[in-house]
Short mmCIF file of N, CA and C in Angstrom, two decimals:
data_model
loop_
_atom_site.label_atom_id
_atom_site.label_comp_id
_atom_site.label_asym_id
_atom_site.label_seq_id
_atom_site.Cartn_x
_atom_site.Cartn_y
_atom_site.Cartn_z
N MET K 1 109.32 -87.63 -228.11
CA MET K 1 108.17 -87.17 -227.34
C MET K 1 108.02 -85.67 -227.57
N LYS K 2 106.79 -85.27 -227.82
CA LYS K 2 106.49 -83.84 -228.02
C LYS K 2 105.81 -83.31 -226.76
N ILE K 3 106.40 -82.25 -226.20
CA ILE K 3 105.82 -81.58 -225.03
C ILE K 3 105.28 -80.23 -225.48
N VAL K 4 104.04 -79.96 -225.12
CA VAL K 4 103.46 -78.64 -225.28
C VAL K 4 103.30 -78.08 -223.88
N SER K 5 103.88 -76.90 -223.68
CA SER K 5 103.95 -76.32 -222.34
C SER K 5 103.56 -74.85 -222.40
N PHE K 6 102.91 -74.37 -221.33
CA PHE K 6 102.61 -72.94 -221.26
C PHE K 6 102.25 -72.54 -219.84
N GLY K 7 102.44 -71.27 -219.59
CA GLY K 7 101.97 -70.64 -218.37
C GLY K 7 100.61 -70.03 -218.65
N ALA K 8 99.65 -70.27 -217.79
CA ALA K 8 98.27 -69.80 -218.02
C ALA K 8 98.09 -68.38 -217.50
N SER K 9 98.89 -67.49 -218.07
CA SER K 9 98.88 -66.08 -217.68
C SER K 9 99.15 -65.24 -218.91
N SER K 10 98.59 -64.04 -218.94
CA SER K 10 98.85 -63.13 -220.05
C SER K 10 99.98 -62.16 -219.74
N SER K 11 100.56 -62.25 -218.56
CA SER K 11 101.65 -61.36 -218.19
C SER K 11 102.85 -61.56 -219.10
N LYS K 12 103.41 -60.49 -219.59
CA LYS K 12 104.59 -60.59 -220.45
C LYS K 12 105.80 -61.08 -219.67
N LYS K 13 105.79 -60.95 -218.35
CA LYS K 13 106.87 -61.43 -217.50
C LYS K 13 106.37 -62.56 -216.59
N SER K 14 105.52 -63.41 -217.13
CA SER K 14 104.85 -64.44 -216.36
C SER K 14 105.81 -65.40 -215.67
N ILE K 15 105.68 -65.48 -214.36
CA ILE K 15 106.48 -66.45 -213.61
C ILE K 15 105.99 -67.86 -213.90
N ASN K 16 104.73 -68.02 -214.23
CA ASN K 16 104.22 -69.35 -214.57
C ASN K 16 104.72 -69.79 -215.93
N GLN K 17 104.92 -68.86 -216.86
CA GLN K 17 105.53 -69.20 -218.14
C GLN K 17 106.97 -69.67 -217.91
N GLN K 18 107.69 -68.98 -217.04
CA GLN K 18 109.06 -69.38 -216.72
C GLN K 18 109.09 -70.77 -216.09
N PHE K 19 108.16 -71.02 -215.18
CA PHE K 19 108.12 -72.31 -214.49
C PHE K 19 107.74 -73.44 -215.45
N ALA K 20 106.79 -73.19 -216.34
CA ALA K 20 106.39 -74.19 -217.33
C ALA K 20 107.56 -74.54 -218.25
N SER K 21 108.29 -73.52 -218.68
CA SER K 21 109.45 -73.74 -219.54
C SER K 21 110.53 -74.53 -218.80
N TYR K 22 110.79 -74.16 -217.58
CA TYR K 22 111.79 -74.86 -216.76
C TYR K 22 111.41 -76.34 -216.60
N ALA K 23 110.16 -76.61 -216.32
CA ALA K 23 109.72 -77.99 -216.13
C ALA K 23 109.88 -78.79 -217.43
N ALA K 24 109.52 -78.21 -218.55
CA ALA K 24 109.63 -78.91 -219.83
C ALA K 24 111.09 -79.26 -220.14
N GLN K 25 112.00 -78.38 -219.76
CA GLN K 25 113.42 -78.60 -220.04
C GLN K 25 114.00 -79.76 -219.23
N GLN K 26 113.27 -80.26 -218.26
CA GLN K 26 113.75 -81.38 -217.45
C GLN K 26 113.61 -82.72 -218.19
N PHE K 27 112.96 -82.70 -219.35
CA PHE K 27 112.73 -83.92 -220.13
C PHE K 27 113.73 -83.95 -221.29
N GLU K 28 114.76 -84.76 -221.13
CA GLU K 28 115.80 -84.87 -222.14
C GLU K 28 115.21 -85.47 -223.42
N ASN K 29 115.77 -85.07 -224.54
CA ASN K 29 115.40 -85.62 -225.85
C ASN K 29 113.94 -85.40 -226.23
N ALA K 30 113.32 -84.40 -225.66
CA ALA K 30 111.94 -84.09 -226.01
C ALA K 30 111.92 -82.88 -226.94
N SER K 31 110.95 -82.88 -227.81
CA SER K 31 110.68 -81.70 -228.63
C SER K 31 109.71 -80.84 -227.81
N ILE K 32 110.08 -79.59 -227.56
CA ILE K 32 109.29 -78.73 -226.68
C ILE K 32 108.71 -77.56 -227.47
N GLU K 33 107.42 -77.37 -227.35
CA GLU K 33 106.77 -76.17 -227.89
C GLU K 33 106.20 -75.40 -226.72
N LEU K 34 106.75 -74.22 -226.49
CA LEU K 34 106.29 -73.34 -225.42
C LEU K 34 105.30 -72.35 -226.01
N LEU K 35 104.05 -72.50 -225.63
CA LEU K 35 103.01 -71.61 -226.15
C LEU K 35 102.93 -70.34 -225.31
N ASP K 36 102.58 -69.25 -225.96
CA ASP K 36 102.26 -67.99 -225.30
C ASP K 36 100.76 -67.79 -225.47
N ILE K 37 100.00 -67.85 -224.39
CA ILE K 37 98.54 -67.78 -224.57
C ILE K 37 98.09 -66.43 -225.10
N ASN K 38 98.96 -65.43 -225.09
CA ASN K 38 98.63 -64.16 -225.72
C ASN K 38 98.50 -64.31 -227.24
N SER K 39 99.03 -65.38 -227.79
CA SER K 39 98.93 -65.63 -229.22
C SER K 39 97.55 -66.14 -229.63
N PHE K 40 96.71 -66.40 -228.65
CA PHE K 40 95.37 -66.95 -228.91
C PHE K 40 94.32 -65.95 -228.43
N GLU K 41 94.42 -64.74 -228.92
CA GLU K 41 93.51 -63.67 -228.49
C GLU K 41 92.09 -63.97 -228.98
N LEU K 42 91.16 -63.89 -228.04
CA LEU K 42 89.77 -64.24 -228.32
C LEU K 42 88.82 -63.24 -227.70
N PRO K 43 87.65 -63.05 -228.32
CA PRO K 43 86.64 -62.23 -227.66
C PRO K 43 86.11 -62.96 -226.43
N LEU K 44 85.52 -62.23 -225.53
CA LEU K 44 84.94 -62.84 -224.33
C LEU K 44 83.86 -63.82 -224.75
N PHE K 45 83.95 -65.05 -224.24
CA PHE K 45 83.02 -66.09 -224.64
C PHE K 45 81.62 -65.85 -224.09
N THR K 46 80.65 -65.96 -224.97
CA THR K 46 79.23 -66.08 -224.62
C THR K 46 78.60 -66.95 -225.70
N ILE K 47 77.52 -67.59 -225.36
CA ILE K 47 76.78 -68.40 -226.34
C ILE K 47 76.33 -67.53 -227.51
N GLU K 48 75.89 -66.31 -227.17
CA GLU K 48 75.42 -65.39 -228.22
C GLU K 48 76.56 -65.01 -229.16
N ARG K 49 77.75 -64.76 -228.60
CA ARG K 49 78.89 -64.39 -229.45
C ARG K 49 79.28 -65.57 -230.33
N GLU K 50 79.24 -66.78 -229.79
CA GLU K 50 79.55 -67.95 -230.61
C GLU K 50 78.56 -68.08 -231.77
N ALA K 51 77.28 -67.85 -231.49
CA ALA K 51 76.27 -67.92 -232.54
C ALA K 51 76.49 -66.83 -233.59
N GLU K 52 76.96 -65.68 -233.13
CA GLU K 52 77.16 -64.54 -234.02
C GLU K 52 78.40 -64.70 -234.91
N ILE K 53 79.52 -65.12 -234.33
CA ILE K 53 80.79 -65.14 -235.09
C ILE K 53 81.28 -66.54 -235.43
N GLY K 54 80.67 -67.55 -234.85
CA GLY K 54 81.15 -68.91 -235.06
C GLY K 54 82.36 -69.19 -234.19
N MET K 55 83.12 -70.18 -234.58
CA MET K 55 84.27 -70.59 -233.79
C MET K 55 85.51 -69.85 -234.27
N PRO K 56 86.11 -69.04 -233.42
CA PRO K 56 87.32 -68.30 -233.83
C PRO K 56 88.48 -69.24 -234.15
N GLU K 57 89.27 -68.84 -235.15
CA GLU K 57 90.42 -69.63 -235.56
C GLU K 57 91.41 -69.81 -234.41
N ALA K 58 91.56 -68.81 -233.55
CA ALA K 58 92.51 -68.92 -232.44
C ALA K 58 92.14 -70.06 -231.50
N ALA K 59 90.85 -70.27 -231.27
CA ALA K 59 90.41 -71.37 -230.41
C ALA K 59 90.71 -72.71 -231.08
N LYS K 60 90.47 -72.80 -232.36
CA LYS K 60 90.77 -74.03 -233.09
C LYS K 60 92.27 -74.32 -233.09
N LEU K 61 93.07 -73.27 -233.27
CA LEU K 61 94.52 -73.43 -233.29
C LEU K 61 95.02 -73.92 -231.93
N PHE K 62 94.49 -73.36 -230.85
CA PHE K 62 94.89 -73.78 -229.52
C PHE K 62 94.61 -75.27 -229.31
N VAL K 63 93.43 -75.72 -229.65
CA VAL K 63 93.08 -77.13 -229.51
C VAL K 63 93.98 -77.98 -230.40
N SER K 64 94.29 -77.50 -231.58
CA SER K 64 95.20 -78.22 -232.48
C SER K 64 96.58 -78.39 -231.83
N LYS K 65 97.06 -77.36 -231.17
CA LYS K 65 98.35 -77.43 -230.47
C LYS K 65 98.30 -78.47 -229.35
N LEU K 66 97.21 -78.49 -228.59
CA LEU K 66 97.06 -79.48 -227.53
C LEU K 66 97.08 -80.89 -228.10
N ARG K 67 96.43 -81.07 -229.22
CA ARG K 67 96.31 -82.40 -229.84
C ARG K 67 97.65 -82.93 -230.33
N GLN K 68 98.61 -82.05 -230.59
CA GLN K 68 99.93 -82.45 -231.09
C GLN K 68 100.84 -82.99 -229.99
N ALA K 69 100.45 -82.79 -228.75
CA ALA K 69 101.32 -83.13 -227.62
C ALA K 69 101.23 -84.60 -227.22
N ASP K 70 102.37 -85.10 -226.76
CA ASP K 70 102.40 -86.37 -226.05
C ASP K 70 102.28 -86.11 -224.55
N LEU K 71 102.77 -84.94 -224.14
CA LEU K 71 102.71 -84.51 -222.75
C LEU K 71 102.39 -83.03 -222.71
N LEU K 72 101.43 -82.66 -221.88
CA LEU K 72 101.10 -81.26 -221.65
C LEU K 72 101.65 -80.84 -220.30
N ILE K 73 102.30 -79.69 -220.25
CA ILE K 73 102.76 -79.10 -219.00
C ILE K 73 102.14 -77.72 -218.91
N ILE K 74 101.29 -77.54 -217.91
CA ILE K 74 100.61 -76.26 -217.72
C ILE K 74 100.91 -75.75 -216.33
N SER K 75 101.40 -74.51 -216.27
CA SER K 75 101.63 -73.85 -215.00
C SER K 75 100.58 -72.75 -214.85
N LEU K 76 99.75 -72.90 -213.84
CA LEU K 76 98.59 -72.03 -213.67
C LEU K 76 98.89 -70.84 -212.79
N ALA K 77 98.62 -69.67 -213.30
CA ALA K 77 98.66 -68.46 -212.49
C ALA K 77 97.33 -68.37 -211.75
N GLU K 78 97.37 -67.77 -210.59
CA GLU K 78 96.17 -67.67 -209.76
C GLU K 78 95.76 -66.21 -209.58
N HIS K 79 94.52 -65.92 -209.92
CA HIS K 79 93.93 -64.61 -209.66
C HIS K 79 92.73 -64.82 -208.74
N ASN K 80 92.82 -64.31 -207.55
CA ASN K 80 91.73 -64.42 -206.59
C ASN K 80 91.27 -65.87 -206.40
N GLY K 81 92.24 -66.79 -206.34
CA GLY K 81 91.94 -68.17 -206.05
C GLY K 81 91.49 -69.01 -207.24
N SER K 82 91.52 -68.44 -208.45
CA SER K 82 91.04 -69.18 -209.60
C SER K 82 91.92 -68.91 -210.82
N TYR K 83 91.47 -69.41 -211.98
CA TYR K 83 92.18 -69.20 -213.23
C TYR K 83 92.24 -67.71 -213.56
N THR K 84 93.26 -67.31 -214.31
CA THR K 84 93.29 -65.95 -214.84
C THR K 84 92.13 -65.81 -215.83
N ALA K 85 91.65 -64.60 -215.99
CA ALA K 85 90.53 -64.36 -216.91
C ALA K 85 90.88 -64.78 -218.34
N VAL K 86 92.10 -64.47 -218.78
CA VAL K 86 92.49 -64.81 -220.15
C VAL K 86 92.53 -66.32 -220.35
N PHE K 87 93.04 -67.06 -219.37
CA PHE K 87 93.06 -68.52 -219.51
C PHE K 87 91.65 -69.09 -219.45
N LYS K 88 90.83 -68.62 -218.53
CA LYS K 88 89.46 -69.13 -218.42
C LYS K 88 88.70 -68.92 -219.72
N ASN K 89 88.89 -67.77 -220.35
CA ASN K 89 88.22 -67.50 -221.62
C ASN K 89 88.72 -68.44 -222.72
N LEU K 90 90.04 -68.65 -222.78
CA LEU K 90 90.60 -69.58 -223.75
C LEU K 90 90.09 -71.00 -223.50
N PHE K 91 90.06 -71.39 -222.25
CA PHE K 91 89.54 -72.70 -221.84
C PHE K 91 88.08 -72.85 -222.27
N ASP K 92 87.26 -71.82 -222.06
CA ASP K 92 85.85 -71.87 -222.43
C ASP K 92 85.68 -72.04 -223.94
N TRP K 93 86.41 -71.25 -224.72
CA TRP K 93 86.33 -71.38 -226.18
C TRP K 93 86.83 -72.76 -226.62
N ALA K 94 87.94 -73.20 -226.06
CA ALA K 94 88.50 -74.50 -226.47
C ALA K 94 87.53 -75.64 -226.19
N SER K 95 86.80 -75.54 -225.08
CA SER K 95 85.84 -76.59 -224.75
C SER K 95 84.68 -76.62 -225.74
N ARG K 96 84.46 -75.51 -226.41
CA ARG K 96 83.41 -75.48 -227.45
C ARG K 96 83.92 -76.09 -228.75
N VAL K 97 85.23 -75.98 -228.99
CA VAL K 97 85.82 -76.64 -230.16
C VAL K 97 85.77 -78.15 -229.95
N MET K 98 86.16 -78.58 -228.74
CA MET K 98 86.19 -80.00 -228.42
C MET K 98 86.07 -80.13 -226.90
N LEU K 99 84.97 -80.66 -226.43
CA LEU K 99 84.71 -80.73 -225.00
C LEU K 99 85.86 -81.41 -224.26
N LYS K 100 86.32 -82.52 -224.77
CA LYS K 100 87.44 -83.24 -224.14
C LYS K 100 88.74 -82.83 -224.84
N MET K 101 89.02 -81.54 -224.76
CA MET K 101 90.15 -80.94 -225.49
C MET K 101 91.50 -81.53 -225.12
N PHE K 102 91.61 -82.10 -223.92
CA PHE K 102 92.89 -82.68 -223.50
C PHE K 102 93.05 -84.11 -224.01
N GLU K 103 91.99 -84.67 -224.56
CA GLU K 103 92.01 -85.89 -225.37
C GLU K 103 92.85 -87.03 -224.81
N ASN K 104 92.68 -87.30 -223.52
CA ASN K 104 93.42 -88.38 -222.86
C ASN K 104 94.93 -88.21 -222.95
N LYS K 105 95.37 -86.97 -222.95
CA LYS K 105 96.80 -86.66 -222.94
C LYS K 105 97.29 -86.67 -221.50
N LYS K 106 98.51 -87.13 -221.33
CA LYS K 106 99.13 -87.05 -220.00
C LYS K 106 99.50 -85.59 -219.75
N MET K 107 99.33 -85.19 -218.50
CA MET K 107 99.50 -83.79 -218.15
C MET K 107 100.20 -83.64 -216.82
N ILE K 108 101.08 -82.66 -216.77
CA ILE K 108 101.68 -82.21 -215.51
C ILE K 108 101.09 -80.84 -215.22
N LEU K 109 100.55 -80.70 -214.04
CA LEU K 109 100.00 -79.41 -213.61
C LEU K 109 100.93 -78.78 -212.60
N LEU K 110 101.22 -77.52 -212.82
CA LEU K 110 102.08 -76.74 -211.95
C LEU K 110 101.37 -75.46 -211.56
N SER K 111 101.85 -74.85 -210.51
CA SER K 111 101.45 -73.49 -210.18
C SER K 111 102.59 -72.86 -209.40
N THR K 112 102.68 -71.55 -209.52
CA THR K 112 103.61 -70.80 -208.70
C THR K 112 103.03 -69.41 -208.49
N ALA K 113 103.47 -68.80 -207.43
CA ALA K 113 103.05 -67.44 -207.10
C ALA K 113 104.11 -66.84 -206.19
N THR K 114 104.02 -65.56 -205.98
CA THR K 114 104.99 -64.91 -205.11
C THR K 114 104.68 -65.13 -203.64
N GLY K 115 103.48 -65.60 -203.33
CA GLY K 115 103.09 -65.83 -201.95
C GLY K 115 103.40 -67.23 -201.46
N PRO K 116 103.10 -67.48 -200.19
CA PRO K 116 103.48 -68.75 -199.55
C PRO K 116 102.67 -69.97 -200.00
N ARG K 117 101.51 -69.77 -200.63
CA ARG K 117 100.71 -70.93 -201.06
C ARG K 117 101.03 -71.36 -202.48
N GLY K 118 101.71 -70.53 -203.24
CA GLY K 118 102.17 -70.93 -204.57
C GLY K 118 101.07 -71.24 -205.56
N GLY K 119 99.90 -70.65 -205.40
CA GLY K 119 98.81 -70.90 -206.34
C GLY K 119 98.06 -72.20 -206.09
N LEU K 120 98.06 -72.68 -204.87
CA LEU K 120 97.42 -73.98 -204.57
C LEU K 120 95.92 -74.02 -204.88
N SER K 121 95.23 -72.90 -204.71
CA SER K 121 93.78 -72.92 -204.95
C SER K 121 93.46 -73.20 -206.41
N VAL K 122 94.15 -72.53 -207.33
CA VAL K 122 93.89 -72.76 -208.75
C VAL K 122 94.35 -74.15 -209.16
N LEU K 123 95.43 -74.62 -208.56
CA LEU K 123 95.92 -75.96 -208.86
C LEU K 123 94.88 -77.01 -208.48
N GLU K 124 94.30 -76.86 -207.31
CA GLU K 124 93.26 -77.80 -206.87
C GLU K 124 92.03 -77.74 -207.79
N ALA K 125 91.66 -76.54 -208.21
CA ALA K 125 90.52 -76.41 -209.13
C ALA K 125 90.80 -77.14 -210.44
N ALA K 126 91.98 -76.97 -210.98
CA ALA K 126 92.34 -77.62 -212.24
C ALA K 126 92.41 -79.14 -212.09
N LYS K 127 92.93 -79.61 -210.96
CA LYS K 127 93.03 -81.05 -210.74
C LYS K 127 91.66 -81.72 -210.73
N SER K 128 90.65 -81.00 -210.29
CA SER K 128 89.31 -81.59 -210.30
C SER K 128 88.60 -81.36 -211.64
N ARG K 129 88.92 -80.28 -212.34
CA ARG K 129 88.20 -79.94 -213.57
C ARG K 129 88.80 -80.57 -214.83
N PHE K 130 90.11 -80.55 -214.97
CA PHE K 130 90.72 -80.95 -216.23
C PHE K 130 90.45 -82.41 -216.63
N PRO K 131 90.37 -83.35 -215.69
CA PRO K 131 90.03 -84.72 -216.12
C PRO K 131 88.66 -84.82 -216.80
N ILE K 132 87.75 -83.95 -216.46
CA ILE K 132 86.44 -83.93 -217.14
C ILE K 132 86.63 -83.63 -218.62
N HIS K 133 87.70 -82.92 -218.94
CA HIS K 133 88.00 -82.55 -220.33
C HIS K 133 89.08 -83.45 -220.93
N GLY K 134 89.27 -84.62 -220.35
CA GLY K 134 90.13 -85.64 -220.94
C GLY K 134 91.56 -85.68 -220.45
N ALA K 135 91.95 -84.85 -219.49
CA ALA K 135 93.33 -84.85 -219.01
C ALA K 135 93.61 -86.07 -218.14
N ILE K 136 94.78 -86.64 -218.32
CA ILE K 136 95.28 -87.68 -217.43
C ILE K 136 96.42 -87.03 -216.66
N ILE K 137 96.12 -86.57 -215.47
CA ILE K 137 97.09 -85.82 -214.68
C ILE K 137 98.04 -86.81 -214.00
N ILE K 138 99.31 -86.72 -214.38
CA ILE K 138 100.29 -87.66 -213.83
C ILE K 138 101.03 -87.05 -212.64
N GLY K 139 100.75 -85.80 -212.33
CA GLY K 139 101.35 -85.18 -211.17
C GLY K 139 101.10 -83.69 -211.14
N SER K 140 101.26 -83.14 -209.94
CA SER K 140 101.12 -81.69 -209.78
C SER K 140 102.15 -81.21 -208.76
N PHE K 141 102.56 -79.96 -208.93
CA PHE K 141 103.58 -79.39 -208.06
C PHE K 141 103.34 -77.90 -207.95
N SER K 142 103.39 -77.39 -206.74
CA SER K 142 103.25 -75.97 -206.48
C SER K 142 104.55 -75.42 -205.91
N LEU K 143 105.01 -74.32 -206.48
CA LEU K 143 106.23 -73.66 -206.02
C LEU K 143 105.86 -72.35 -205.33
N PRO K 144 105.99 -72.29 -204.01
CA PRO K 144 105.66 -71.06 -203.29
C PRO K 144 106.78 -70.02 -203.42
N LYS K 145 106.44 -68.78 -203.12
CA LYS K 145 107.42 -67.69 -203.04
C LYS K 145 108.42 -67.72 -204.20
N PHE K 146 107.88 -67.63 -205.41
CA PHE K 146 108.69 -67.76 -206.63
C PHE K 146 109.93 -66.88 -206.61
N ASN K 147 109.79 -65.63 -206.25
CA ASN K 147 110.93 -64.71 -206.31
C ASN K 147 112.05 -65.10 -205.37
N GLU K 148 111.73 -65.79 -204.30
CA GLU K 148 112.75 -66.25 -203.35
C GLU K 148 113.31 -67.63 -203.72
N ASN K 149 112.50 -68.44 -204.38
CA ASN K 149 112.85 -69.84 -204.58
C ASN K 149 113.24 -70.23 -206.01
N PHE K 150 113.24 -69.26 -206.92
CA PHE K 150 113.54 -69.58 -208.32
C PHE K 150 114.47 -68.54 -208.90
N SER K 151 115.40 -69.00 -209.72
CA SER K 151 116.33 -68.14 -210.44
C SER K 151 116.30 -68.54 -211.91
N ALA K 152 116.24 -67.56 -212.78
CA ALA K 152 116.24 -67.86 -214.22
C ALA K 152 117.49 -68.63 -214.63
N GLU K 153 118.58 -68.38 -213.97
CA GLU K 153 119.84 -69.04 -214.31
C GLU K 153 119.95 -70.44 -213.71
N SER K 154 119.46 -70.62 -212.49
CA SER K 154 119.68 -71.87 -211.75
C SER K 154 118.44 -72.74 -211.58
N GLY K 155 117.28 -72.20 -211.82
CA GLY K 155 116.05 -72.94 -211.56
C GLY K 155 115.65 -72.80 -210.11
N ILE K 156 115.16 -73.87 -209.52
CA ILE K 156 114.73 -73.84 -208.12
C ILE K 156 115.96 -73.80 -207.23
N VAL K 157 116.06 -72.75 -206.41
CA VAL K 157 117.27 -72.55 -205.61
C VAL K 157 117.12 -73.02 -204.17
N HIS K 158 115.92 -73.18 -203.69
CA HIS K 158 115.68 -73.68 -202.33
C HIS K 158 115.95 -75.18 -202.36
N GLU K 159 116.89 -75.64 -201.55
CA GLU K 159 117.38 -77.02 -201.63
C GLU K 159 116.27 -78.06 -201.47
N GLU K 160 115.43 -77.91 -200.45
CA GLU K 160 114.36 -78.90 -200.23
C GLU K 160 113.35 -78.90 -201.36
N LEU K 161 113.00 -77.70 -201.86
CA LEU K 161 112.06 -77.62 -202.98
C LEU K 161 112.68 -78.17 -204.25
N ALA K 162 113.96 -77.91 -204.47
CA ALA K 162 114.64 -78.44 -205.64
C ALA K 162 114.65 -79.96 -205.63
N THR K 163 114.92 -80.54 -204.46
CA THR K 163 114.91 -81.99 -204.31
C THR K 163 113.51 -82.55 -204.54
N ALA K 164 112.51 -81.91 -203.96
CA ALA K 164 111.13 -82.36 -204.14
C ALA K 164 110.72 -82.28 -205.61
N PHE K 165 111.12 -81.21 -206.29
CA PHE K 165 110.77 -81.06 -207.71
C PHE K 165 111.47 -82.13 -208.55
N ALA K 166 112.74 -82.39 -208.27
CA ALA K 166 113.47 -83.43 -209.01
C ALA K 166 112.80 -84.79 -208.83
N GLU K 167 112.37 -85.10 -207.62
CA GLU K 167 111.66 -86.35 -207.36
C GLU K 167 110.33 -86.37 -208.11
N PHE K 168 109.64 -85.23 -208.10
CA PHE K 168 108.37 -85.11 -208.82
C PHE K 168 108.57 -85.38 -210.32
N ILE K 169 109.59 -84.77 -210.91
CA ILE K 169 109.86 -84.97 -212.34
C ILE K 169 110.22 -86.42 -212.63
N ASN K 170 111.03 -87.05 -211.78
CA ASN K 170 111.38 -88.45 -211.98
C ASN K 170 110.15 -89.35 -211.92
N THR K 171 109.25 -89.06 -210.99
CA THR K 171 108.01 -89.83 -210.90
C THR K 171 107.17 -89.63 -212.17
N ALA K 172 107.11 -88.40 -212.65
CA ALA K 172 106.36 -88.11 -213.87
C ALA K 172 106.96 -88.85 -215.07
N LYS K 173 108.28 -88.89 -215.16
CA LYS K 173 108.94 -89.60 -216.26
C LYS K 173 108.58 -91.08 -216.25
N LYS K 174 108.50 -91.65 -215.07
CA LYS K 174 108.13 -93.06 -214.97
C LYS K 174 106.69 -93.31 -215.40
N ALA K 175 105.83 -92.31 -215.24
CA ALA K 175 104.43 -92.44 -215.62
C ALA K 175 104.21 -92.30 -217.12
N LEU K 176 105.26 -91.90 -217.81
CA LEU K 176 105.15 -91.76 -219.27
C LEU K 176 105.38 -93.10 -219.91
#
């Protein structure tokens, strides 16, 4: 099984990148490709810019990476209750390459933040939007207060959250 995973943030120290990587590692015997969305630098999307420059190679490459996956794991960073600007722009360009860019791929949606809601607003937005683009969402999980509840060495350190996440991953594995 090939997993393509990424945090939807441009931060070089992205907690969502860490969480996406951690989640992917819970799948034994999987081939994991952890994408850095900074590798897909694109101009700000507009119809006029698309007409002027055509389809950027970075957008095509991103969709190609999605197409290679058996399972997508995306951890969404939240800026003012929505997608980060860099992810939204990548998403917009990718939808022009292929409207149903997720191509009926199974997907796990995650979010985390330093606050008590853990990015729930962006997670809810993605859960309603991504199926329109072909995602088959097999589960979602939000991790609140990342700095208190996660350790790079140990993973989720809050006992109840760790148990809930383990159950979530087991349920996701059964859906594969």
